Amino acid sequence: MSEQNVVDVTIIGGGPVGLFAAFYAGLRGISCRIVDALPQLGGQLMALYPEKYVFDVGGLPRILAKDLALNMIEQGTQFGPEVVLEAEVRRVEPAEDGVFRLVTARGDFPTRTVVVTAGKGALNPRVLECPGWDEHRPDGGVHTHVRQPEDLRGKRVLIVGGGDSAVDWVLGLNGIAREVTLIHRRPEFRAHKATVAQMWAAVERGEVRVRTPYETRAVVGEGGCVSGAVIFNNETGQEETLAVDAIVALLGFKPDLGPIAQWGLHLEKNSIHVSQLMETNVPGIWAAGDVVHYPGKLELIATGYGEAAIAVNNAVHYLNPKARVAPGHSTNLKIFKQDDE
Ligand SMILES: Cc1cc2nc3c(=O)[nH]c(=O)nc-3n(C[C@H](O)[C@H](O)[C@H](O)COP(=O)(O)OP(=O)(O)OC[C@H]3O[C@@H](n4cnc5c(N)ncnc54)[C@H](O)[C@@H]3O)c2cc1C
C-alpha cells in the first residue's frame, strides 16, 4: 500500500462515539481519518443490535439502533473524513517528529494525534467451535458474514444463528442460493418480528428450511472445500449430515480489547484510564466512549458523545495552542448555515 498522508487526528473506532468525534474534528477544521476493524461504520449499534429501539439519546424519544447509526454516519462524515474499514489497528508506534504511526494489515497510517473510541475492542465474529471449521477458509466455504450474495449463487447454504443477520440472510439468499437451510439452537429467534414472520412464510412456501433446536457438530470437507455439516438436535441428540457447499455462521461478535492492551496506555478495569480531559497517559492520545474508565463512568451513548467532544476539542488545542478548547455553539458557527440565511 502506498504511503498515506499525515492527518491531524485519527479516530480509532467508527462507532457512535468515534463518529461524533469525527463530526467535532470537522467542525473544528482539522483533518481526520476514521479507522475501524469492521466492514461497516456504526459500532455496536450496527453489529450487535440494529433492530432494537434506543430510548435514551437526547432529543430522540425512540429510534432504531441502525437508524441512529445511519444518522451518526451522516453527521460524522459530513466534513469528509477519510474512512478506512476492515483495518484493525494493531500497534500505535510512538510519535516521531510529532507523528504517530498506526499499524494495520491494510498499511500504516500516520497521524499527529489519536482519539481511541474502540468500544469494547475489536468485535470479532464468533465462529463455530466444532471440528472442521478451522481447517477451512472463506474460499473453501466457511463464512462469518456474507460479503456478496452472488458469491453463494447456486450453492447449498447452511446458515447458523438466531439473530437479525441470520434471519435477514435466509431471506436475502432465498432465490440466489440453490438451497438455504437455517439451524438455531433454540426455537425462538432474537430477530425483528416482521422478518421472522417473512422467514416462516418462506418455509411454508417450501423455499427455505429452518431446523430448531439444532447445533453443528462438525464441518465436513474434501480438499479444503466444504461438502457437508454434521448437525444434531440438542434435545434428542439425534444426528444427521447435511450436504452443503457453504456454511455461514452468524453468531454475533466477541468483544476483545486485543492489541489495545499492548499500546502502553494505562489500563484500569480492562479499559483505558483517562483524565477529566479524556487524556491518556501518552501525550497526543485521547480516548472516549466504552473504552475508557474514570470514576463515575457510565457506558452509554449519551455519555460517550460528551467525552468525544472533550477529547477532540482538547486535541485541537494541543495541535494549535492558540486555538481555544471551547468550540462555540453550532448555532453561531459559520461552517453551518441556518435555513433563513
Ligand atoms: C444489546 C445492547 C443494547 C444497548 N442499548 C443501549 C441503549 O439503549 N442506550 C445506550 O446508551 N447504550 C446502549 N448500549 C451500549 C452502547 O451500544 C455503547 O455504549 C456504545 O456503542 C459505545 O460506543 P463506542 O463508539 O464507544 O463503541 P462501539 O460502539 O463499541 O464502537 C467501537 C468500534 O471500534 C472498533 N474497534 C475496536 N478496536 C479496534 C481496533 N484495534 N482497530 C480498529 N477498530 C477498532 C470496533 O470495530 C467498533 O466498530 C447497548 C449495547 C448493547 C450490546
Coordinates of C-alpha atoms and ligand atoms in Angstrom, one line a residue:
M1 CA 0.0 0.0 0.0
S2 CA 1.3 3.5 -0.9
E3 CA 2.4 5.9 1.8
Q4 CA -0.6 7.6 3.4
N5 CA -0.8 11.3 4.2
V6 CA -0.4 12.6 7.7
V7 CA -3.7 13.7 9.2
D8 CA -4.3 15.9 12.3
V9 CA -6.4 13.3 14.1
T10 CA -7.1 9.6 13.7
I11 CA -10.2 8.2 15.3
I12 CA -9.7 4.5 16.1
G13 CA -13.2 3.0 16.1
G14 CA -16.2 4.2 14.0
G15 CA -18.9 3.5 16.5
P16 CA -21.3 6.3 17.7
V17 CA -18.7 7.9 19.8
G18 CA -16.0 7.8 17.1
L19 CA -18.4 9.2 14.6
F20 CA -19.3 12.1 17.0
A21 CA -15.6 12.7 17.4
A22 CA -15.2 12.8 13.6
F23 CA -18.0 15.4 13.5
Y24 CA -16.2 17.6 16.0
A25 CA -12.9 17.2 14.2
G26 CA -14.7 18.5 11.0
L27 CA -16.4 21.3 12.9
R28 CA -13.0 22.5 14.2
G29 CA -11.5 22.3 10.8
I30 CA -8.8 19.6 11.4
S31 CA -8.1 16.8 9.0
C32 CA -9.5 13.4 10.2
R33 CA -9.3 9.7 9.4
I34 CA -11.6 7.1 10.9
V35 CA -10.2 3.6 11.1
D36 CA -12.4 0.6 12.0
A37 CA -11.8 -3.1 12.1
L38 CA -15.3 -3.9 10.9
P39 CA -16.6 -3.7 7.3
Q40 CA -19.1 -1.0 8.3
L41 CA -19.4 2.1 10.5
G42 CA -21.8 2.2 13.4
G43 CA -20.0 0.1 16.0
Q44 CA -22.2 -2.0 18.4
L45 CA -25.4 -0.4 17.1
M46 CA -24.9 -1.9 13.6
A47 CA -23.0 -5.0 14.6
L48 CA -24.9 -6.1 17.7
Y49 CA -28.4 -4.7 17.9
P50 CA -29.5 -2.9 14.7
E51 CA -33.2 -3.8 15.1
K52 CA -33.5 -2.7 18.8
Y53 CA -35.0 0.6 19.8
V54 CA -32.9 3.0 21.7
F55 CA -34.8 5.3 24.1
D56 CA -32.1 7.3 25.9
V57 CA -30.4 9.5 23.4
G58 CA -31.3 13.2 24.0
G59 CA -33.8 14.6 21.5
L60 CA -34.7 11.2 20.1
P61 CA -37.6 9.7 22.1
R62 CA -37.3 6.3 20.3
I63 CA -35.1 5.3 17.4
L64 CA -34.0 2.0 15.9
A65 CA -30.3 1.5 16.6
K66 CA -29.5 1.1 12.9
D67 CA -31.3 4.4 12.1
L68 CA -29.4 6.1 14.9
A69 CA -26.2 4.7 13.4
L70 CA -27.1 6.0 9.9
N71 CA -27.8 9.5 11.4
M72 CA -24.5 9.3 13.2
I73 CA -22.7 8.3 9.9
E74 CA -24.3 11.2 8.1
Q75 CA -23.4 13.7 10.8
G76 CA -19.9 12.2 11.4
T77 CA -18.8 12.1 7.8
Q78 CA -20.3 15.4 6.6
F79 CA -16.9 17.1 6.6
G80 CA -15.3 14.3 4.5
P81 CA -13.1 12.4 6.9
E82 CA -11.1 9.6 5.2
V83 CA -12.8 6.3 6.3
V84 CA -10.7 3.1 6.4
L85 CA -12.7 -0.1 7.1
E86 CA -11.6 -3.7 7.8
A87 CA -8.4 -2.4 9.3
E88 CA -7.8 -3.3 12.9
V89 CA -5.2 -1.1 14.4
R90 CA -2.6 -3.5 15.8
R91 CA 0.1 -1.1 17.0
V92 CA 0.4 2.6 17.7
E93 CA 4.1 3.4 17.2
P94 CA 5.3 6.2 19.4
A95 CA 5.4 9.7 17.9
E96 CA 8.5 10.6 15.9
D97 CA 8.7 14.3 15.0
G98 CA 5.2 14.7 16.3
V99 CA 3.7 11.9 14.2
F100 CA 2.3 8.6 15.4
R101 CA 2.1 5.6 13.1
L102 CA -0.9 3.3 13.3
V103 CA -0.1 -0.1 12.0
T104 CA -2.8 -2.2 10.4
A105 CA -2.9 -5.1 7.9
R106 CA -4.0 -2.6 5.3
G107 CA -0.9 -0.4 5.7
D108 CA 0.4 2.2 8.2
F109 CA -1.5 5.4 8.8
P110 CA 0.5 8.5 10.1
T111 CA -1.3 11.0 12.4
R112 CA -0.5 13.9 14.7
T113 CA -3.0 12.9 17.3
V114 CA -5.2 9.9 18.2
V115 CA -8.6 9.6 19.7
V116 CA -9.3 6.0 20.7
T117 CA -13.0 5.2 20.6
A118 CA -12.6 1.5 20.3
G119 CA -15.6 0.5 22.5
K120 CA -15.0 -3.0 23.9
G121 CA -12.3 -3.5 21.4
A122 CA -12.5 -5.2 18.0
L123 CA -15.7 -7.0 17.7
N124 CA -14.5 -10.4 16.4
P125 CA -17.2 -12.6 14.8
R126 CA -17.9 -15.8 16.7
V127 CA -17.0 -18.9 14.8
L128 CA -18.3 -22.5 15.0
E129 CA -16.4 -24.2 17.7
C130 CA -16.5 -27.6 16.2
P131 CA -14.1 -29.9 14.3
G132 CA -13.5 -28.9 10.7
W133 CA -14.2 -25.2 11.0
D134 CA -10.6 -24.1 11.5
E135 CA -9.4 -26.3 8.5
H136 CA -11.5 -24.3 6.1
R137 CA -11.2 -20.8 4.7
P138 CA -13.9 -18.5 3.2
D139 CA -12.9 -19.6 -0.3
G140 CA -13.4 -23.2 0.8
G141 CA -16.9 -22.4 2.0
V142 CA -16.9 -21.2 5.7
H143 CA -18.0 -17.6 6.3
T144 CA -18.8 -15.3 9.2
H145 CA -20.6 -12.8 7.1
V146 CA -22.0 -12.6 3.6
R147 CA -19.9 -10.2 1.6
Q148 CA -21.6 -10.6 -1.8
P149 CA -24.8 -12.7 -2.1
E150 CA -23.6 -13.5 -5.6
D151 CA -20.7 -15.5 -4.1
L152 CA -23.3 -18.0 -2.9
R153 CA -25.3 -18.2 -6.1
G154 CA -26.3 -21.8 -6.9
K155 CA -24.8 -23.2 -3.7
R156 CA -26.4 -25.2 -1.0
V157 CA -26.0 -22.9 2.0
L158 CA -26.3 -23.7 5.7
I159 CA -26.8 -20.6 7.9
V160 CA -26.2 -21.0 11.7
G161 CA -27.7 -18.4 14.1
G162 CA -30.9 -17.0 15.5
G163 CA -30.4 -13.2 15.4
D164 CA -31.2 -10.5 12.8
S165 CA -28.3 -11.3 10.5
A166 CA -29.2 -15.0 10.3
V167 CA -32.9 -14.4 9.5
D168 CA -32.1 -11.5 7.1
W169 CA -29.7 -13.7 5.1
V170 CA -32.2 -16.6 5.0
L171 CA -34.4 -14.2 3.1
G172 CA -31.5 -12.5 1.3
L173 CA -30.2 -15.7 -0.2
N174 CA -33.6 -17.2 -1.0
G175 CA -33.7 -17.4 -4.8
I176 CA -29.9 -16.9 -5.1
A177 CA -28.6 -20.0 -3.3
R178 CA -29.7 -23.3 -4.6
E179 CA -30.8 -24.4 -1.1
V180 CA -31.0 -22.4 2.1
T181 CA -31.2 -24.2 5.5
L182 CA -31.1 -22.3 8.8
I183 CA -30.3 -24.1 12.1
H184 CA -30.7 -22.4 15.5
R185 CA -30.1 -23.9 18.9
R186 CA -33.4 -22.6 20.3
P187 CA -36.9 -22.5 18.8
E188 CA -37.1 -18.7 19.5
F189 CA -35.4 -16.2 17.3
R190 CA -33.8 -12.9 18.6
A191 CA -34.7 -11.0 15.4
H192 CA -37.2 -8.5 14.2
K193 CA -40.7 -10.0 14.4
A194 CA -41.6 -8.9 10.8
T195 CA -38.6 -10.6 9.2
V196 CA -39.1 -13.8 11.3
A197 CA -42.7 -13.9 10.0
Q198 CA -41.4 -13.5 6.4
M199 CA -39.0 -16.3 7.0
W200 CA -41.7 -18.7 8.3
A201 CA -43.8 -17.7 5.3
A202 CA -40.9 -18.7 3.0
V203 CA -40.7 -22.0 4.9
E204 CA -44.4 -22.6 4.3
R205 CA -43.9 -22.0 0.6
G206 CA -41.1 -24.6 0.7
E207 CA -38.5 -22.1 -0.4
V208 CA -36.2 -22.4 2.6
R209 CA -35.7 -24.8 5.5
V210 CA -35.5 -23.9 9.2
R211 CA -34.5 -26.5 11.8
T212 CA -34.6 -26.0 15.6
P213 CA -33.2 -26.8 18.2
Y214 CA -30.2 -27.8 16.2
E215 CA -26.4 -27.2 16.6
T216 CA -23.4 -28.1 14.5
R217 CA -21.2 -31.0 15.5
A218 CA -18.7 -30.9 12.6
V219 CA -17.8 -29.3 9.3
V220 CA -17.1 -31.9 6.7
G221 CA -14.9 -31.2 3.7
E222 CA -12.7 -32.6 0.9
G223 CA -9.6 -30.9 -0.4
G224 CA -10.3 -27.7 1.7
C225 CA -13.8 -27.3 0.3
V226 CA -16.9 -27.8 2.5
S227 CA -19.1 -30.7 1.4
G228 CA -21.3 -31.1 4.4
A229 CA -22.2 -30.3 8.0
V230 CA -23.0 -32.8 10.8
I231 CA -25.8 -31.3 12.8
F232 CA -27.6 -32.6 15.9
N233 CA -30.9 -31.9 17.8
N234 CA -29.8 -30.7 21.2
E235 CA -32.9 -32.2 22.9
T236 CA -32.9 -35.7 21.4
G237 CA -29.2 -35.9 20.5
Q238 CA -30.3 -37.2 17.0
E239 CA -27.5 -36.5 14.5
E240 CA -27.6 -36.2 10.7
T241 CA -25.3 -35.0 7.9
L242 CA -26.5 -32.2 5.6
A243 CA -24.8 -32.0 2.1
V244 CA -23.9 -28.3 1.8
D245 CA -21.3 -26.2 -0.2
A246 CA -21.1 -23.3 2.2
I247 CA -21.7 -22.6 5.9
V248 CA -22.4 -19.1 7.1
A249 CA -22.1 -18.7 10.9
L250 CA -23.9 -15.6 12.0
L251 CA -23.4 -15.8 15.8
G252 CA -22.7 -12.3 16.8
F253 CA -19.4 -10.8 17.9
K254 CA -16.9 -11.4 20.7
P255 CA -15.6 -8.2 22.2
D256 CA -11.8 -8.3 22.8
L257 CA -9.6 -5.3 23.8
G258 CA -6.9 -7.3 21.9
P259 CA -4.0 -5.3 20.7
I260 CA -5.0 -2.1 22.5
A261 CA -3.7 -3.6 25.8
Q262 CA -0.2 -3.5 24.3
W263 CA -0.1 0.2 23.3
G264 CA 1.5 1.4 26.5
L265 CA -1.7 3.1 27.7
H266 CA -2.6 2.9 31.4
L267 CA -5.4 0.4 31.8
E268 CA -7.9 0.1 34.6
K269 CA -10.7 -2.5 34.7
N270 CA -9.8 -3.6 31.2
S271 CA -10.4 -0.1 29.9
I272 CA -8.2 3.0 29.2
H273 CA -7.7 5.2 32.2
V274 CA -8.3 8.9 31.2
S275 CA -8.2 12.2 33.0
Q276 CA -11.3 14.5 33.0
L277 CA -9.9 16.0 29.8
M278 CA -10.1 12.4 28.3
E279 CA -6.3 12.4 28.1
T280 CA -4.5 9.1 28.3
N281 CA -1.0 8.8 29.9
V282 CA 0.5 9.3 26.4
P283 CA 0.6 12.9 25.2
G284 CA -1.2 13.2 21.9
I285 CA -3.6 10.3 22.6
W286 CA -7.1 10.8 24.0
A287 CA -9.9 8.2 24.5
A288 CA -13.7 8.3 24.8
G289 CA -16.7 6.1 24.9
D290 CA -17.0 2.5 26.2
V291 CA -13.2 2.0 26.0
V292 CA -12.5 4.5 28.9
H293 CA -12.6 4.3 32.6
Y294 CA -12.7 7.1 35.2
P295 CA -14.6 7.4 38.5
G296 CA -18.3 7.6 37.7
K297 CA -18.1 6.4 34.1
L298 CA -21.4 5.3 32.5
E299 CA -21.2 3.1 29.4
L300 CA -23.9 4.9 27.5
I301 CA -24.0 6.6 24.1
A302 CA -25.1 9.9 25.6
T303 CA -22.0 9.9 27.9
G304 CA -19.7 9.0 25.0
Y305 CA -20.9 12.0 23.0
G306 CA -19.7 14.4 25.7
E307 CA -16.4 12.6 26.1
A308 CA -15.8 12.7 22.3
A309 CA -16.4 16.5 22.3
I310 CA -14.0 17.0 25.2
A311 CA -11.3 14.7 23.6
V312 CA -11.4 16.3 20.2
N313 CA -11.5 19.9 21.4
N314 CA -8.5 19.3 23.6
A315 CA -6.7 17.6 20.7
V316 CA -7.4 20.8 18.6
H317 CA -5.8 22.9 21.4
Y318 CA -2.8 20.5 21.6
L319 CA -2.3 20.8 17.8
N320 CA -2.6 24.5 17.9
P321 CA -2.2 26.0 21.4
K322 CA -3.6 29.3 20.1
A323 CA -6.9 27.6 19.3
R324 CA -9.4 27.7 22.1
V325 CA -10.6 24.5 23.6
A326 CA -14.3 25.6 23.6
P327 CA -15.7 25.1 20.1
G328 CA -18.5 27.7 20.4
H329 CA -22.2 27.0 19.8
S330 CA -23.0 25.3 16.5
T331 CA -26.0 27.7 16.1
N332 CA -23.5 30.5 15.7
L333 CA -20.8 28.8 13.6
K334 CA -20.2 30.0 10.0
I335 CA -19.4 26.4 9.0
F336 CA -23.2 25.7 9.3
K337 CA -25.9 27.6 7.6
Q338 CA -29.2 28.4 9.3
D339 CA -32.2 27.9 6.8
D340 CA -33.2 31.6 7.0
E341 CA -29.7 32.9 6.0
Ligands
LIG1 C1 -27.6 -5.1 23.1 C2 -27.1 -3.8 23.5 C3 -28.0 -2.7 23.7 C4 -27.6 -1.5 24.1 N1 -28.6 -0.5 24.3 C5 -28.1 0.8 24.6 C6 -29.1 1.8 24.9 O1 -30.3 1.6 24.8 N2 -28.6 3.1 25.2 C7 -27.3 3.4 25.3 O2 -26.9 4.5 25.6 N3 -26.3 2.4 25.1 C8 -26.8 1.1 24.8 N4 -25.8 0.1 24.6 C9 -24.4 0.5 24.8 C10 -23.9 1.2 23.6 O3 -24.1 0.5 22.4 C11 -22.4 1.6 23.7 O4 -22.3 2.4 24.9 C12 -21.9 2.3 22.5 O5 -21.9 1.5 21.4 C13 -20.4 2.7 22.8 O6 -20.0 3.4 21.6 P1 -18.4 3.4 21.2 O7 -18.4 4.2 20.0 O8 -17.6 3.8 22.4 O9 -18.0 1.9 20.9 P2 -18.6 0.8 19.9 O10 -20.0 1.1 19.5 O11 -18.2 -0.5 20.6 O12 -17.6 1.0 18.6 C14 -16.3 0.7 18.7 C15 -15.7 0.5 17.3 O13 -14.3 0.4 17.4 C16 -13.8 -0.6 16.6 N5 -12.5 -1.1 17.0 C17 -12.2 -1.6 18.2 N6 -10.9 -1.9 18.3 C18 -10.4 -1.5 17.2 C19 -9.0 -1.5 16.6 N7 -8.0 -2.0 17.3 N8 -8.8 -1.1 15.4 C20 -9.9 -0.6 14.6 N9 -11.1 -0.5 15.1 C21 -11.4 -1.0 16.3 C22 -14.9 -1.7 16.6 O14 -14.9 -2.5 15.5 C23 -16.2 -0.8 16.7 O15 -16.8 -0.6 15.5 C24 -26.2 -1.2 24.2 C25 -25.3 -2.2 24.0 C26 -25.7 -3.5 23.6 C27 -24.7 -4.6 23.4

